[in-house]
Each structure stands twice: as structure tokens, then as C-alpha cells.
PDB file of C-alpha atoms in Angstrom:
ATOM      1  CA  MET A1415       0.000   0.000   0.000  1.00 63.00           C
ATOM      2  CA  ALA A1416       1.092   3.593  -0.637  1.00 88.00           C
ATOM      3  CA  VAL A1417       1.985   6.239   1.941  1.00 89.00           C
ATOM      4  CA  ARG A1418       2.198   9.977   1.260  1.00 92.00           C
ATOM      5  CA  ILE A1419       3.412  12.335   3.970  1.00 93.00           C
ATOM      6  CA  ASP A1420       2.981  16.040   3.230  1.00 92.00           C
ATOM      7  CA  THR A1421       6.192  17.067   4.967  1.00 92.00           C
ATOM      8  CA  ASP A1422       6.156  20.740   3.987  1.00 93.00           C
ATOM      9  CA  ARG A1423       2.625  21.352   5.244  1.00 91.00           C
ATOM     10  CA  ILE A1424       3.247  19.481   8.501  1.00 91.00           C
ATOM     11  CA  ARG A1425       6.458  21.426   9.135  1.00 90.00           C
ATOM     12  CA  ALA A1426       4.613  24.715   8.563  1.00 88.00           C
ATOM     13  CA  ARG A1427       1.778  23.612  10.846  1.00 85.00           C
ATOM     14  CA  ALA A1428       4.206  22.605  13.599  1.00 85.00           C
ATOM     15  CA  ALA A1429       5.900  25.998  13.368  1.00 84.00           C
ATOM     16  CA  GLN A1430       2.542  27.772  13.530  1.00 79.00           C
ATOM     17  CA  GLN A1431       1.457  25.840  16.607  1.00 78.00           C
ATOM     18  CA  ALA A1432       4.823  26.235  18.321  1.00 75.00           C
ATOM     19  CA  CYS A1433       4.117  29.979  18.395  1.00 73.00           C
ATOM     20  CA  ARG A1434       0.721  29.387  19.995  1.00 66.00           C
ATOM     21  CA  GLU A1435       0.613  26.472  22.387  1.00 59.00           C
ATOM     22  CA  GLY A1436       3.891  24.635  22.734  1.00 62.00           C
ATOM     23  CA  SER A1437       5.145  21.715  20.714  1.00 76.00           C
ATOM     24  CA  SER A1438       1.945  20.002  19.532  1.00 82.00           C
ATOM     25  CA  VAL A1439       0.961  19.621  15.886  1.00 87.00           C
ATOM     26  CA  ASP A1440      -2.400  18.859  14.280  1.00 88.00           C
ATOM     27  CA  LEU A1441      -2.417  16.197  11.567  1.00 92.00           C
ATOM     28  CA  TRP A1442      -5.020  15.067   9.061  1.00 92.00           C
ATOM     29  CA  ILE A1443      -4.852  11.345   8.253  1.00 94.00           C
ATOM     30  CA  VAL A1444      -6.850  10.079   5.297  1.00 93.00           C
ATOM     31  CA  LEU A1445      -7.442   6.348   4.811  1.00 92.00           C
ATOM     32  CA  GLY A1446      -9.316   6.100   1.535  1.00 81.00           C
ATOM     33  CA  ASP A1447     -10.816   2.669   2.172  1.00 76.00           C
ATOM     34  CA  LEU A1448     -12.689   3.492   5.387  1.00 87.00           C
ATOM     35  CA  ASP A1449     -15.435   5.817   6.601  1.00 90.00           C
ATOM     36  CA  ARG A1450     -14.600   8.368   9.290  1.00 90.00           C
ATOM     37  CA  ARG A1451     -15.367   6.120  12.264  1.00 91.00           C
ATOM     38  CA  GLY A1452     -13.525   3.154  10.775  1.00 93.00           C
ATOM     39  CA  ALA A1453     -10.550   5.349   9.911  1.00 93.00           C
ATOM     40  CA  ALA A1454     -10.416   6.786  13.430  1.00 93.00           C
ATOM     41  CA  SER A1455     -10.534   3.268  14.879  1.00 93.00           C
ATOM     42  CA  ALA A1456      -7.667   2.190  12.620  1.00 94.00           C
ATOM     43  CA  VAL A1457      -5.596   5.232  13.633  1.00 94.00           C
ATOM     44  CA  ARG A1458      -6.226   4.594  17.353  1.00 91.00           C
ATOM     45  CA  THR A1459      -5.139   0.978  16.886  1.00 91.00           C
ATOM     46  CA  ALA A1460      -1.987   2.111  15.084  1.00 92.00           C
ATOM     47  CA  VAL A1461      -1.204   4.704  17.767  1.00 91.00           C
ATOM     48  CA  ALA A1462      -1.285   1.973  20.407  1.00 88.00           C
ATOM     49  CA  GLN A1463       1.209  -0.072  18.378  1.00 87.00           C
ATOM     50  CA  VAL A1464       3.790   2.648  17.800  1.00 85.00           C
ATOM     51  CA  GLU A1465       6.782   1.838  19.996  1.00 63.00           C
ATOM     52  CA  GLY A1466       7.439   4.362  22.708  1.00 61.00           C
ATOM     53  CA  ARG A1467       4.099   6.077  22.172  1.00 58.00           C
ATOM     54  CA  THR A1468       0.826   5.706  24.039  1.00 60.00           C
ATOM     55  CA  GLU A1469      -2.670   6.930  23.320  1.00 58.00           C
ATOM     56  CA  HIS A1470      -1.981   9.757  25.787  1.00 67.00           C
ATOM     57  CA  SER A1471       0.568  11.149  23.324  1.00 80.00           C
ATOM     58  CA  TRP A1472      -2.029  11.503  20.591  1.00 86.00           C
ATOM     59  CA  THR A1473      -5.635  12.701  20.300  1.00 86.00           C
ATOM     60  CA  VAL A1474      -7.766  11.131  17.583  1.00 90.00           C
ATOM     61  CA  TYR A1475     -11.167  12.400  16.385  1.00 91.00           C
ATOM     62  CA  PRO A1476     -13.289  11.025  13.504  1.00 91.00           C
ATOM     63  CA  THR A1477     -13.962  14.179  11.507  1.00 90.00           C
ATOM     64  CA  SER A1478     -15.498  14.325   8.038  1.00 86.00           C
ATOM     65  CA  GLY A1479     -12.932  13.966   5.265  1.00 81.00           C
ATOM     66  CA  GLY A1480     -10.069  12.797   7.471  1.00 89.00           C
ATOM     67  CA  VAL A1481      -9.013  11.729  10.936  1.00 93.00           C
ATOM     68  CA  PHE A1482      -7.967  14.723  13.053  1.00 92.00           C
ATOM     69  CA  THR A1483      -4.908  13.505  14.954  1.00 90.00           C
ATOM     70  CA  ALA A1484      -3.065  15.780  17.362  1.00 87.00           C
ATOM     71  CA  LEU A1485       0.487  14.792  18.253  1.00 88.00           C
ATOM     72  CA  HIS A1486       1.027  16.412  21.637  1.00 86.00           C
ATOM     73  CA  ASP A1487       4.830  16.308  21.562  1.00 82.00           C
ATOM     74  CA  ALA A1488       5.940  17.377  18.095  1.00 80.00           C
ATOM     75  CA  ARG A1489       9.641  17.853  18.838  1.00 82.00           C
ATOM     76  CA  ASN A1490      10.384  14.682  16.858  1.00 85.00           C
ATOM     77  CA  TRP A1491       7.304  14.614  14.674  1.00 89.00           C
ATOM     78  CA  VAL A1492       9.111  13.227  11.611  1.00 90.00           C
ATOM     79  CA  LYS A1493       9.962   9.985  13.408  1.00 90.00           C
ATOM     80  CA  ALA A1494       6.532   9.743  15.060  1.00 90.00           C
ATOM     81  CA  VAL A1495       4.580  10.343  11.838  1.00 92.00           C
ATOM     82  CA  SER A1496       6.774   7.894   9.903  1.00 93.00           C
ATOM     83  CA  ALA A1497       6.247   5.196  12.521  1.00 92.00           C
ATOM     84  CA  LEU A1498       2.477   5.718  12.606  1.00 93.00           C
ATOM     85  CA  SER A1499       2.261   5.701   8.810  1.00 93.00           C
ATOM     86  CA  ARG A1500       4.273   2.489   8.597  1.00 93.00           C
ATOM     87  CA  VAL A1501       1.928   0.695  11.011  1.00 93.00           C
ATOM     88  CA  LEU A1502      -1.115   1.859   9.040  1.00 94.00           C
ATOM     89  CA  GLU A1503       0.492   0.755   5.765  1.00 92.00           C
ATOM     90  CA  GLU A1504       1.322  -2.668   7.205  1.00 92.00           C
ATOM     91  CA  ALA A1505      -2.336  -2.982   8.210  1.00 91.00           C
ATOM     92  CA  GLY A1506      -3.230  -2.690   4.511  1.00 91.00           C
ATOM     93  CA  HIS A1507      -4.289   0.945   4.235  1.00 91.00           C
ATOM     94  CA  GLU A1508      -3.440   3.602   1.689  1.00 91.00           C
ATOM     95  CA  VAL A1509      -2.293   6.497   3.845  1.00 93.00           C
ATOM     96  CA  VAL A1510      -2.136  10.240   3.342  1.00 93.00           C
ATOM     97  CA  VAL A1511      -0.789  12.304   6.238  1.00 94.00           C
ATOM     98  CA  THR A1512      -1.140  16.052   5.904  1.00 92.00           C
ATOM     99  CA  THR A1513      -2.631  18.887   7.980  1.00 89.00           C
ATOM    100  CA  PRO A1514      -6.263  19.910   8.447  1.00 86.00           C
ATOM    101  CA  PRO A1515      -7.564  21.698   5.335  1.00 78.00           C
ATOM    102  CA  ARG A1516      -8.250  24.910   7.230  1.00 70.00           C
ATOM    103  CA  ALA A1517      -5.740  27.047   9.042  1.00 64.00           C
ATOM    104  CA  ILE A1518      -5.924  27.386  12.811  1.00 60.00           C
ATOM    105  CA  ARG A1519      -8.175  30.297  13.546  1.00 61.00           C
ATOM    106  CA  ASP A1520      -8.138  32.163  16.822  1.00 58.00           C
ATOM    107  CA  VAL A1521     -11.543  32.616  18.376  1.00 60.00           C
ATOM    108  CA  PRO A1522     -11.871  36.368  18.900  1.00 56.00           C
ATOM    109  CA  ARG A1523     -12.479  37.707  22.384  1.00 58.00           C
ATOM    110  CA  LEU A1524     -15.135  40.360  22.134  1.00 53.00           C
ATOM    111  CA  HIS A1525     -14.847  43.266  24.540  1.00 52.00           C
ATOM    112  CA  LEU A1526     -18.304  44.634  23.751  1.00 51.00           C
ATOM    113  CA  PRO A1527     -21.573  43.237  25.141  1.00 59.00           C
ATOM    114  CA  GLN A1528     -23.040  40.506  22.974  1.00 71.00           C
ATOM    115  CA  PRO A1529     -26.384  38.693  22.958  1.00 78.00           C
ATOM    116  CA  THR A1530     -26.005  35.663  25.202  1.00 82.00           C
ATOM    117  CA  ALA A1531     -28.474  33.074  26.467  1.00 84.00           C
ATOM    118  CA  LEU A1532     -27.525  30.938  29.458  1.00 86.00           C
ATOM    119  CA  LEU A1533     -29.100  27.498  29.796  1.00 88.00           C
ATOM    120  CA  GLY A1534     -28.886  25.135  32.743  1.00 89.00           C
ATOM    121  CA  HIS A1535     -29.768  21.455  33.053  1.00 88.00           C
ATOM    122  CA  ARG A1536     -30.591  19.408  36.107  1.00 89.00           C
ATOM    123  CA  LEU A1537     -27.670  17.144  37.033  1.00 90.00           C
ATOM    124  CA  ASP A1538     -28.142  13.394  37.091  1.00 89.00           C
ATOM    125  CA  PRO A1539     -26.741  12.170  39.419  1.00 87.00           C
ATOM    126  CA  PRO A1540     -26.998  15.347  41.526  1.00 89.00           C
ATOM    127  CA  ILE A1541     -23.903  17.224  42.623  1.00 86.00           C
ATOM    128  CA  SER A1542     -24.309  16.012  46.230  1.00 87.00           C
ATOM    129  CA  THR A1543     -23.475  12.434  45.186  1.00 87.00           C
ATOM    130  CA  GLY A1544     -20.031  13.318  43.801  1.00 82.00           C
ATOM    131  CA  PRO A1545     -17.629  12.235  42.539  1.00 86.00           C
ATOM    132  CA  PHE A1546     -15.375  14.288  44.808  1.00 87.00           C
ATOM    133  CA  ASN A1547     -11.782  15.394  44.296  1.00 84.00           C
ATOM    134  CA  GLU A1548      -8.877  15.136  46.734  1.00 87.00           C
ATOM    135  CA  TRP A1549     -10.112  18.242  48.580  1.00 91.00           C
ATOM    136  CA  ASP A1550     -13.564  16.671  49.079  1.00 90.00           C
ATOM    137  CA  MET A1551     -15.083  19.129  46.619  1.00 88.00           C
ATOM    138  CA  PRO A1552     -17.340  17.954  43.776  1.00 86.00           C
ATOM    139  CA  ALA A1553     -15.146  17.047  40.789  1.00 84.00           C
ATOM    140  CA  TYR A1554     -15.788  19.052  37.632  1.00 84.00           C
ATOM    141  CA  ARG A1555     -18.164  17.340  35.228  1.00 85.00           C
ATOM    142  CA  TRP A1556     -20.790  18.255  32.651  1.00 88.00           C
ATOM    143  CA  GLY A1557     -23.340  16.174  34.522  1.00 87.00           C
ATOM    144  CA  ALA A1558     -26.510  16.567  32.402  1.00 89.00           C
ATOM    145  CA  PRO A1559     -28.410  13.356  31.536  1.00 90.00           C
ATOM    146  CA  ALA A1560     -27.396  11.566  28.326  1.00 88.00           C
ATOM    147  CA  ARG A1561     -30.711  12.096  26.559  1.00 91.00           C
ATOM    148  CA  ALA A1562     -30.750  15.842  27.204  1.00 90.00           C
ATOM    149  CA  THR A1563     -27.081  16.102  26.211  1.00 90.00           C
ATOM    150  CA  THR A1564     -27.668  14.340  22.889  1.00 91.00           C
ATOM    151  CA  ALA A1565     -30.585  16.621  22.032  1.00 91.00           C
ATOM    152  CA  LEU A1566     -28.599  19.696  23.063  1.00 90.00           C
ATOM    153  CA  LEU A1567     -25.553  18.802  20.964  1.00 90.00           C
ATOM    154  CA  ASP A1568     -27.657  17.998  17.891  1.00 91.00           C
ATOM    155  CA  ARG A1569     -29.367  21.371  18.190  1.00 90.00           C
ATOM    156  CA  ALA A1570     -26.077  23.172  18.797  1.00 89.00           C
ATOM    157  CA  ALA A1571     -24.563  21.757  15.610  1.00 89.00           C
ATOM    158  CA  GLU A1572     -27.633  22.818  13.630  1.00 88.00           C
ATOM    159  CA  TRP A1573     -27.822  26.277  15.212  1.00 88.00           C
ATOM    160  CA  ILE A1574     -24.128  27.035  14.768  1.00 86.00           C
ATOM    161  CA  ALA A1575     -23.909  26.217  11.042  1.00 84.00           C
ATOM    162  CA  LEU A1576     -24.714  29.571   9.439  1.00 82.00           C
ATOM    163  CA  PRO A1577     -24.183  30.006   5.681  1.00 81.00           C
ATOM    164  CA  GLY A1578     -20.766  31.441   4.891  1.00 78.00           C
ATOM    165  CA  THR A1579     -19.126  30.234   8.105  1.00 81.00           C
ATOM    166  CA  GLN A1580     -16.726  27.534   9.224  1.00 82.00           C
ATOM    167  CA  SER A1581     -17.216  25.666  12.474  1.00 85.00           C
ATOM    168  CA  GLN A1582     -14.599  24.368  14.867  1.00 84.00           C
ATOM    169  CA  ILE A1583     -14.332  22.889  18.366  1.00 84.00           C
ATOM    170  CA  PHE A1584     -11.130  24.317  19.792  1.00 80.00           C
ATOM    171  CA  THR A1585      -8.805  23.890  16.769  1.00 77.00           C
ATOM    172  CA  VAL A1586     -10.696  20.901  15.307  1.00 85.00           C
ATOM    173  CA  PRO A1587     -12.659  21.782  12.137  1.00 85.00           C
ATOM    174  CA  VAL A1588     -16.110  20.183  12.175  1.00 87.00           C
ATOM    175  CA  THR A1589     -19.252  19.924  10.069  1.00 85.00           C
ATOM    176  CA  ALA A1590     -22.893  19.730  11.098  1.00 84.00           C
ATOM    177  CA  GLU A1591     -22.591  15.968  10.562  1.00 86.00           C
ATOM    178  CA  ASP A1592     -19.686  15.221  12.862  1.00 89.00           C
ATOM    179  CA  ALA A1593     -19.950  18.095  15.376  1.00 88.00           C
ATOM    180  CA  PRO A1594     -22.384  16.420  17.843  1.00 89.00           C
ATOM    181  CA  GLU A1595     -20.264  13.258  18.084  1.00 88.00           C
ATOM    182  CA  LEU A1596     -17.012  15.166  18.560  1.00 87.00           C
ATOM    183  CA  PHE A1597     -18.618  17.626  20.967  1.00 86.00           C
ATOM    184  CA  LYS A1598     -19.804  14.724  23.140  1.00 86.00           C
ATOM    185  CA  GLU A1599     -16.395  13.035  23.033  1.00 84.00           C
ATOM    186  CA  MET A1600     -14.636  16.242  24.060  1.00 84.00           C
ATOM    187  CA  LEU A1601     -17.058  16.703  26.940  1.00 81.00           C
ATOM    188  CA  GLN A1602     -15.879  13.343  28.231  1.00 75.00           C
ATOM    189  CA  ASP A1603     -12.198  14.211  27.688  1.00 68.00           C
ATOM    190  CA  ARG A1604     -12.369  17.612  29.395  1.00 65.00           C
ATOM    191  CA  ASP A1605     -13.839  18.585  32.738  1.00 59.00           C
ATOM    192  CA  GLN A1606     -14.911  22.095  31.778  1.00 63.00           C
ATOM    193  CA  HIS A1607     -15.252  24.775  29.106  1.00 67.00           C
ATOM    194  CA  THR A1608     -15.794  23.117  25.729  1.00 72.00           C
ATOM    195  CA  PRO A1609     -16.611  25.654  22.955  1.00 75.00           C
ATOM    196  CA  LEU A1610     -18.173  25.095  19.526  1.00 73.00           C
ATOM    197  CA  VAL A1611     -17.919  28.201  17.362  1.00 75.00           C
ATOM    198  CA  CYS A1612     -18.619  29.328  13.838  1.00 69.00           C
ATOM    199  CA  LEU A1613     -16.425  31.945  12.228  1.00 68.00           C
ATOM    200  CA  ALA A1614     -17.018  33.940   9.084  1.00 61.00           C
ATOM    201  CA  ASP A1615     -15.229  32.582   6.011  1.00 57.00           C
ATOM    202  CA  GLU A1616     -13.534  35.881   5.239  1.00 55.00           C
ATOM    203  CA  GLY A1617     -11.710  36.084   8.570  1.00 58.00           C
ATOM    204  CA  SER A1618     -11.814  35.259  12.251  1.00 64.00           C
ATOM    205  CA  ARG A1619     -14.960  37.239  12.947  1.00 72.00           C
ATOM    206  CA  LEU A1620     -17.168  35.361  15.379  1.00 75.00           C
ATOM    207  CA  ARG A1621     -20.747  34.745  14.272  1.00 80.00           C
ATOM    208  CA  ARG A1622     -22.101  32.282  16.841  1.00 83.00           C
ATOM    209  CA  SER A1623     -20.719  30.163  19.630  1.00 84.00           C
ATOM    210  CA  VAL A1624     -21.970  27.524  22.048  1.00 87.00           C
ATOM    211  CA  THR A1625     -19.878  26.791  25.133  1.00 86.00           C
ATOM    212  CA  LEU A1626     -20.630  23.876  27.435  1.00 86.00           C
ATOM    213  CA  ASP A1627     -19.266  24.164  30.933  1.00 85.00           C
ATOM    214  CA  THR A1628     -19.444  22.415  34.273  1.00 85.00           C
ATOM    215  CA  TRP A1629     -22.668  21.469  36.065  1.00 87.00           C
ATOM    216  CA  GLY A1630     -24.841  21.286  32.944  1.00 87.00           C
ATOM    217  CA  GLN A1631     -24.416  24.937  31.992  1.00 88.00           C
ATOM    218  CA  SER A1632     -24.205  26.250  28.441  1.00 88.00           C
ATOM    219  CA  ALA A1633     -23.776  29.735  26.968  1.00 86.00           C
ATOM    220  CA  TRP A1634     -25.174  30.574  23.519  1.00 88.00           C
ATOM    221  CA  ASN A1635     -23.766  33.682  21.823  1.00 85.00           C
ATOM    222  CA  ASP A1636     -25.301  35.145  18.687  1.00 84.00           C
ATOM    223  CA  VAL A1637     -23.513  38.071  17.046  1.00 79.00           C
ATOM    224  CA  ASP A1638     -24.607  37.282  13.477  1.00 72.00           C
ATOM    225  CA  PRO A1639     -24.624  40.672  11.710  1.00 67.00           C
ATOM    226  CA  THR A1640     -27.487  39.627   9.409  1.00 68.00           C
ATOM    227  CA  GLY A1641     -29.854  39.612  12.361  1.00 63.00           C
ATOM    228  CA  ARG A1642     -31.264  36.175  11.480  1.00 62.00           C
ATOM    229  CA  ARG A1643     -32.374  34.943  14.862  1.00 61.00           C
ATOM    230  CA  GLN A1644     -33.231  31.315  15.542  1.00 63.00           C
ATOM    231  CA  PRO A1645     -34.875  29.958  18.681  1.00 63.00           C
ATOM    232  CA  LEU A1646     -32.611  28.286  21.236  1.00 61.00           C
ATOM    233  CA  PRO A1647     -33.126  24.579  22.012  1.00 58.00           C
ATOM    234  CA  ARG A1648     -35.519  23.090  24.503  1.00 60.00           C
ATOM    235  CA  THR A1649     -34.304  19.810  26.010  1.00 55.00           C
TER     236      THR A1649
END
């Protein structure tokens, strides 16, 4: 099977991220014979087989068009990417390793008031039942019931996808199709503050954002200049 590693793009991406958040680098792995979930499963399996690397060194998400794979320590990314590609090739896949098709885009911090709706969900189990951290305080968690969470994330992905915008969760580019699944997975990976945003195509101008935080709280920001308002979800 063939392997193509887009070295120039990965090097440029690593340099861009080194200026922002340390030594990580975002990769885009395309396995042409599998759908996005199958490809992500194959990449996770390969990550676990790479000598000297564990799944804690990589983050893998099944996005549309390619597997978003963050290498958290990119100081020796050439060796790491080559090893991962070799394992995938030996498993019988045609492999393309490049970078996500969209550049990293900073989410702007607005200093002016903006329309915001705050929603809260009842926790299940309640906060009084824990779990508790080492200081005997309730450990951070999203905490809303699974059914309400699923409905909320589906609505968020639909509400966020305005025409002429691009959506992302942190630096992960998403579509209306894959956003709910990735949003839910990131809620499980992080204990607080998980944002889904849409940015205007022509720049980093924020149009809408949905941020899920601890204790079943979410903030919905709408600064769409067209004034097209849509009702917020009921779950």
C-alpha cells in the first residue's frame, strides 16, 4: 500500500502551533478505504502499536474527510509520523498524512456586550453524590443526563452552522454531521469549558458560539450581523 506524507505542510503547521501552544501539531490522516469512524478506529489501533508512544501522546477524532490527529509532543514529529504511517500501511491501508484543510483560527475575544443566552440542566446524578476530588469538593463534570445532552448537541450543531461560516471545536474543524459526536467526546475528555464556534469565512470574525461548561451549563452567543435569529433549544 502507498503512503504519502505532506512534509512541507506538517512542518509549517508545527511551526505555527509552536508559536501558539507549545510543541503540539495537528495532523489530518486520510485512509481512503474506510469511513470516518472506521478510519479513526484504525488510527487509534496504530497509535497503540507505535513503539514508545501511548494513546496519551495523541488525540484522535473522527472528523469528516479525514481523521484529526493531534500529536502532543511534536519535537520529533518526523519519526513519530513515519512510525504511525508504517503501522497503518502494514495494516493494509493507503495512507495520506497532511494537515487539516483549514488554518488554525483564533476565536476572537469580544470586549463589547453581545447577545447571550444561558441554559442550565438538572444534574443526574446530583452534585451532592459526587464524585469528589482530593479536597472533598465535587469534581468538575458536565453532569446533564445523556438524553438531554444528545438533544442539546444535535441542536447546537444545527444552530451554529450559518451560511458562509466555518465551524470548529477548539482547533478541530467540524461539520454539522460530525460536530455532535465530537462535541460529546470532548465533553468526556475535558472537565470544563468546551466551545463550539462558527467563524465567518472571510476572517476570524465570530458569528455564533456555544460553550458547554461544568454542572450542565451552556452559553449561547449570537452576534450574526445579518440579524437572522433562531430559537434556542428546549431539552
